[in-house]
PDB file of C-alpha atoms in Angstrom:
ATOM      1  CA  MET A  20     -17.547 -21.623   6.622  1.00  0.00           C
ATOM      2  CA  GLU A  21     -19.706 -24.746   6.894  1.00  0.00           C
ATOM      3  CA  SER A  22     -17.835 -26.144   3.878  1.00  0.00           C
ATOM      4  CA  GLY A  23     -14.510 -25.966   5.735  1.00  0.00           C
ATOM      5  CA  LEU A  24     -13.253 -22.614   4.473  1.00  0.00           C
ATOM      6  CA  GLY A  25     -11.803 -20.040   6.882  1.00  0.00           C
ATOM      7  CA  LEU A  26     -12.386 -16.302   6.802  1.00  0.00           C
ATOM      8  CA  MET A  27      -9.393 -13.940   6.770  1.00  0.00           C
ATOM      9  CA  ILE A  28      -9.943 -10.218   7.209  1.00  0.00           C
ATOM     10  CA  VAL A  29      -8.079  -7.842   4.875  1.00  0.00           C
ATOM     11  CA  GLN A  30      -8.515  -4.085   4.540  1.00  0.00           C
ATOM     12  CA  ARG A  31      -8.147  -3.349   0.838  1.00  0.00           C
ATOM     13  CA  VAL A  32      -6.382  -0.266  -0.532  1.00  0.00           C
ATOM     14  CA  LYS A  33      -7.393   2.379  -3.013  1.00  0.00           C
ATOM     15  CA  ASN A  34      -6.785   2.062  -6.739  1.00  0.00           C
ATOM     16  CA  PRO A  35      -3.185   1.646  -7.973  1.00  0.00           C
ATOM     17  CA  GLY A  36      -1.117   4.798  -7.637  1.00  0.00           C
ATOM     18  CA  TRP A  37      -2.494   5.759  -4.212  1.00  0.00           C
ATOM     19  CA  ILE A  38      -0.292   7.632  -1.725  1.00  0.00           C
ATOM     20  CA  PRO A  39      -0.039   6.434   1.883  1.00  0.00           C
ATOM     21  CA  THR A  40       0.526   9.057   4.589  1.00  0.00           C
ATOM     22  CA  PRO A  41       0.954   8.772   8.369  1.00  0.00           C
ATOM     23  CA  SER A  42      -2.489  10.320   8.995  1.00  0.00           C
ATOM     24  CA  LEU A  43      -4.104   7.965   6.480  1.00  0.00           C
ATOM     25  CA  GLY A  44      -2.549   5.041   8.357  1.00  0.00           C
ATOM     26  CA  THR A  45      -4.200   6.232  11.563  1.00  0.00           C
ATOM     27  CA  GLU A  46      -7.550   6.797   9.850  1.00  0.00           C
ATOM     28  CA  TYR A  47      -7.567   3.478   7.975  1.00  0.00           C
ATOM     29  CA  GLY A  48      -6.358   1.581  11.051  1.00  0.00           C
ATOM     30  CA  GLN A  49      -9.161   3.073  13.158  1.00  0.00           C
ATOM     31  CA  ASN A  50     -11.682   2.223  10.446  1.00  0.00           C
ATOM     32  CA  ALA A  51     -10.433  -1.363  10.143  1.00  0.00           C
ATOM     33  CA  ALA A  52     -10.456  -1.935  13.907  1.00  0.00           C
ATOM     34  CA  ASN A  53     -13.865  -0.335  14.389  1.00  0.00           C
ATOM     35  CA  HIS A  54     -15.497  -2.254  11.541  1.00  0.00           C
ATOM     36  CA  VAL A  55     -14.063  -5.589  12.660  1.00  0.00           C
ATOM     37  CA  SER A  56     -15.152  -4.895  16.234  1.00  0.00           C
ATOM     38  CA  ASN A  57     -18.640  -3.739  15.194  1.00  0.00           C
ATOM     39  CA  LEU A  58     -19.081  -6.906  13.123  1.00  0.00           C
ATOM     40  CA  GLY A  59     -18.490  -8.944  16.282  1.00  0.00           C
ATOM     41  CA  PHE A  60     -15.185 -10.582  15.436  1.00  0.00           C
ATOM     42  CA  PRO A  61     -13.404 -11.852  18.550  1.00  0.00           C
ATOM     43  CA  GLU A  62     -10.385 -10.090  20.008  1.00  0.00           C
ATOM     44  CA  GLY A  63      -7.087 -11.566  18.869  1.00  0.00           C
ATOM     45  CA  ILE A  64      -8.288 -12.324  15.332  1.00  0.00           C
ATOM     46  CA  THR A  65      -5.715 -11.360  12.703  1.00  0.00           C
ATOM     47  CA  VAL A  66      -6.598  -8.325  10.571  1.00  0.00           C
ATOM     48  CA  PHE A  67      -4.419  -7.698   7.523  1.00  0.00           C
ATOM     49  CA  LEU A  68      -3.303  -4.417   5.982  1.00  0.00           C
ATOM     50  CA  ASP A  69      -3.148  -4.635   2.173  1.00  0.00           C
ATOM     51  CA  LEU A  70       0.086  -2.968   0.999  1.00  0.00           C
ATOM     52  CA  GLU A  71       0.129  -2.751  -2.786  1.00  0.00           C
ATOM     53  CA  GLY A  72      -0.212  -0.445  -5.760  1.00  0.00           C
ATOM     54  CA  ILE A  73       1.536   2.482  -4.081  1.00  0.00           C
ATOM     55  CA  ASP A  74       2.655   5.482  -6.122  1.00  0.00           C
ATOM     56  CA  LEU A  75       6.339   4.710  -6.665  1.00  0.00           C
ATOM     57  CA  ASN A  76       7.324   8.319  -5.849  1.00  0.00           C
ATOM     58  CA  THR A  77       6.066   7.956  -2.264  1.00  0.00           C
ATOM     59  CA  PRO A  78       8.913   8.296   0.272  1.00  0.00           C
ATOM     60  CA  SER A  79       9.520   5.018   2.112  1.00  0.00           C
ATOM     61  CA  SER A  80       9.367   6.941   5.411  1.00  0.00           C
ATOM     62  CA  ASP A  81       5.711   7.817   4.663  1.00  0.00           C
ATOM     63  CA  ILE A  82       4.917   4.190   3.822  1.00  0.00           C
ATOM     64  CA  ILE A  83       6.575   2.996   7.044  1.00  0.00           C
ATOM     65  CA  ALA A  84       4.692   5.593   9.129  1.00  0.00           C
ATOM     66  CA  TYR A  85       1.428   4.646   7.391  1.00  0.00           C
ATOM     67  CA  CYS A  86       1.970   0.961   8.222  1.00  0.00           C
ATOM     68  CA  THR A  87       3.067   1.632  11.796  1.00  0.00           C
ATOM     69  CA  ASN A  88       0.111   3.923  12.523  1.00  0.00           C
ATOM     70  CA  TRP A  89      -2.293   1.366  11.021  1.00  0.00           C
ATOM     71  CA  TYR A  90      -0.706  -1.385  13.106  1.00  0.00           C
ATOM     72  CA  ASN A  91      -1.018   0.628  16.331  1.00  0.00           C
ATOM     73  CA  GLU A  92      -4.705   1.382  15.780  1.00  0.00           C
ATOM     74  CA  VAL A  93      -5.589  -2.255  15.070  1.00  0.00           C
ATOM     75  CA  GLU A  94      -3.501  -3.624  17.937  1.00  0.00           C
ATOM     76  CA  ASN A  95      -4.896  -1.056  20.409  1.00  0.00           C
ATOM     77  CA  LYS A  96      -8.410  -2.360  19.637  1.00  0.00           C
ATOM     78  CA  GLY A  97      -7.356  -5.898  20.646  1.00  0.00           C
ATOM     79  CA  PHE A  98      -6.775  -7.435  17.219  1.00  0.00           C
ATOM     80  CA  SER A  99      -3.612  -9.032  15.839  1.00  0.00           C
ATOM     81  CA  PRO A 100      -2.263  -6.942  12.921  1.00  0.00           C
ATOM     82  CA  GLY A 101      -0.829  -8.604   9.848  1.00  0.00           C
ATOM     83  CA  ILE A 102       0.364  -7.259   6.507  1.00  0.00           C
ATOM     84  CA  TYR A 103      -0.327  -8.526   2.986  1.00  0.00           C
ATOM     85  CA  ILE A 104       2.538  -7.684   0.616  1.00  0.00           C
ATOM     86  CA  ALA A 105       1.777  -7.391  -3.094  1.00  0.00           C
ATOM     87  CA  TYR A 106       3.130  -5.553  -6.144  1.00  0.00           C
ATOM     88  CA  ASP A 107       4.490  -1.998  -5.708  1.00  0.00           C
ATOM     89  CA  SER A 108       4.557  -2.057  -1.897  1.00  0.00           C
ATOM     90  CA  GLY A 109       7.286   0.601  -1.961  1.00  0.00           C
ATOM     91  CA  LEU A 110       9.423  -1.183   0.651  1.00  0.00           C
ATOM     92  CA  ASP A 111      12.401  -3.522   0.400  1.00  0.00           C
ATOM     93  CA  SER A 112      13.060  -6.656   2.463  1.00  0.00           C
ATOM     94  CA  SER A 113      14.903  -4.796   5.207  1.00  0.00           C
ATOM     95  CA  GLN A 114      12.200  -2.132   5.550  1.00  0.00           C
ATOM     96  CA  LEU A 115       9.469  -4.795   5.656  1.00  0.00           C
ATOM     97  CA  SER A 116      11.405  -6.669   8.338  1.00  0.00           C
ATOM     98  CA  ASN A 117      11.618  -3.560  10.526  1.00  0.00           C
ATOM     99  CA  LEU A 118       7.853  -2.985  10.557  1.00  0.00           C
ATOM    100  CA  PRO A 119       6.115  -3.953  13.826  1.00  0.00           C
ATOM    101  CA  PHE A 120       4.036  -6.713  12.183  1.00  0.00           C
ATOM    102  CA  LYS A 121       4.349 -10.299  13.338  1.00  0.00           C
ATOM    103  CA  TYR A 122       2.336 -11.793  10.463  1.00  0.00           C
ATOM    104  CA  TYR A 123       3.357 -11.472   6.814  1.00  0.00           C
ATOM    105  CA  TRP A 124       1.227 -12.677   3.900  1.00  0.00           C
ATOM    106  CA  LYS A 125       2.766 -13.017   0.426  1.00  0.00           C
ATOM    107  CA  SER A 126       0.672 -12.281  -2.637  1.00  0.00           C
ATOM    108  CA  GLY A 127       0.927 -14.288  -5.832  1.00  0.00           C
ATOM    109  CA  SER A 128       3.270 -11.654  -7.283  1.00  0.00           C
ATOM    110  CA  ASN A 129       7.053 -11.363  -7.024  1.00  0.00           C
ATOM    111  CA  VAL A 130       7.716  -9.316  -3.856  1.00  0.00           C
ATOM    112  CA  PRO A 131      10.571  -8.672  -1.389  1.00  0.00           C
ATOM    113  CA  VAL A 132      10.804 -11.231   1.429  1.00  0.00           C
ATOM    114  CA  PRO A 133      10.932 -10.058   5.068  1.00  0.00           C
ATOM    115  CA  ASP A 134      13.563 -11.663   7.324  1.00  0.00           C
ATOM    116  CA  THR A 135      10.824 -13.526   9.197  1.00  0.00           C
ATOM    117  CA  GLY A 136       9.595 -15.199   6.009  1.00  0.00           C
ATOM    118  CA  TRP A 137       5.912 -15.706   5.292  1.00  0.00           C
ATOM    119  CA  ASP A 138       3.057 -16.838   7.507  1.00  0.00           C
ATOM    120  CA  LEU A 139       0.702 -17.147   4.535  1.00  0.00           C
ATOM    121  CA  ILE A 140       1.492 -17.559   0.840  1.00  0.00           C
ATOM    122  CA  GLN A 141      -1.096 -16.944  -1.854  1.00  0.00           C
ATOM    123  CA  GLN A 142      -1.014 -19.851  -4.289  1.00  0.00           C
ATOM    124  CA  LEU A 143      -1.310 -19.759  -8.055  1.00  0.00           C
ATOM    125  CA  PRO A 144      -3.518 -19.992  -9.989  1.00  0.00           C
ATOM    126  CA  LEU A 145      -5.706 -17.335  -8.408  1.00  0.00           C
ATOM    127  CA  ASP A 146      -9.497 -17.423  -8.324  1.00  0.00           C
ATOM    128  CA  ILE A 147     -10.215 -21.132  -8.112  1.00  0.00           C
ATOM    129  CA  ILE A 148     -13.691 -22.487  -7.345  1.00  0.00           C
ATOM    130  CA  VAL A 149     -14.308 -24.431  -4.104  1.00  0.00           C
ATOM    131  CA  ASN A 150     -17.841 -25.465  -3.168  1.00  0.00           C
ATOM    132  CA  GLY A 151     -19.205 -22.950  -5.657  1.00  0.00           C
ATOM    133  CA  LEU A 152     -17.167 -20.041  -4.253  1.00  0.00           C
ATOM    134  CA  GLN A 153     -14.336 -18.240  -6.025  1.00  0.00           C
ATOM    135  CA  ILE A 154     -11.307 -18.177  -3.705  1.00  0.00           C
ATOM    136  CA  ASP A 155      -7.574 -17.537  -3.735  1.00  0.00           C
ATOM    137  CA  GLU A 156      -5.968 -20.573  -2.126  1.00  0.00           C
ATOM    138  CA  ASN A 157      -3.302 -19.771   0.486  1.00  0.00           C
ATOM    139  CA  LEU A 158      -0.667 -21.933   2.137  1.00  0.00           C
ATOM    140  CA  THR A 159      -0.232 -21.481   5.882  1.00  0.00           C
ATOM    141  CA  GLN A 160       3.326 -21.716   7.173  1.00  0.00           C
ATOM    142  CA  SER A 161       3.654 -23.222  10.652  1.00  0.00           C
ATOM    143  CA  THR A 162       4.768 -20.812  13.370  1.00  0.00           C
ATOM    144  CA  ASP A 163       4.730 -20.830  17.168  1.00  0.00           C
ATOM    145  CA  THR A 164       1.806 -18.400  17.124  1.00  0.00           C
ATOM    146  CA  PRO A 165      -0.163 -18.963  13.915  1.00  0.00           C
ATOM    147  CA  VAL A 166      -2.373 -16.438  12.198  1.00  0.00           C
ATOM    148  CA  ARG A 167      -5.856 -16.442  13.740  1.00  0.00           C
ATOM    149  CA  TRP A 168      -8.739 -16.526  11.296  1.00  0.00           C
ATOM    150  CA  LEU A 169     -12.412 -17.209  11.684  1.00  0.00           C
ATOM    151  CA  HIS A 170     -13.564 -20.794  11.109  1.00  0.00           C
ATOM    152  CA  LEU A 171     -16.061 -23.280  12.509  1.00  0.00           C
TER     153      LEU A 171
END
């Protein structure tokens, strides 16, 4: 952070082919909120749900319930929920747009675009080196209420 980099919080998913359920959304959302809180991050910081690598046979209703339950748990703890959309998210543009999230982060892969557009866009190539650290560079889109990350 002293070198000018910001810290964005993302809760990663299981290995490709995982199956989201409503109860898993509640559990993972509670875990994310509790860990971020226990680490001392300030209220209002944006915490992202990683939505990728889902088993393609998963009903979209289960994916939507998973995301909504995760969102509610993180928001109820005082954080600002966001969602990172990558390959095999299992949802189309319309379904993404109807999720309760305000912040959408696009991965470097080809993914459906929510009606709101993107707040963050992962740039290619991935895994560049900045000040000796391997990072994925991201472009921030300007909005009235920008994503809140940790920085000095």
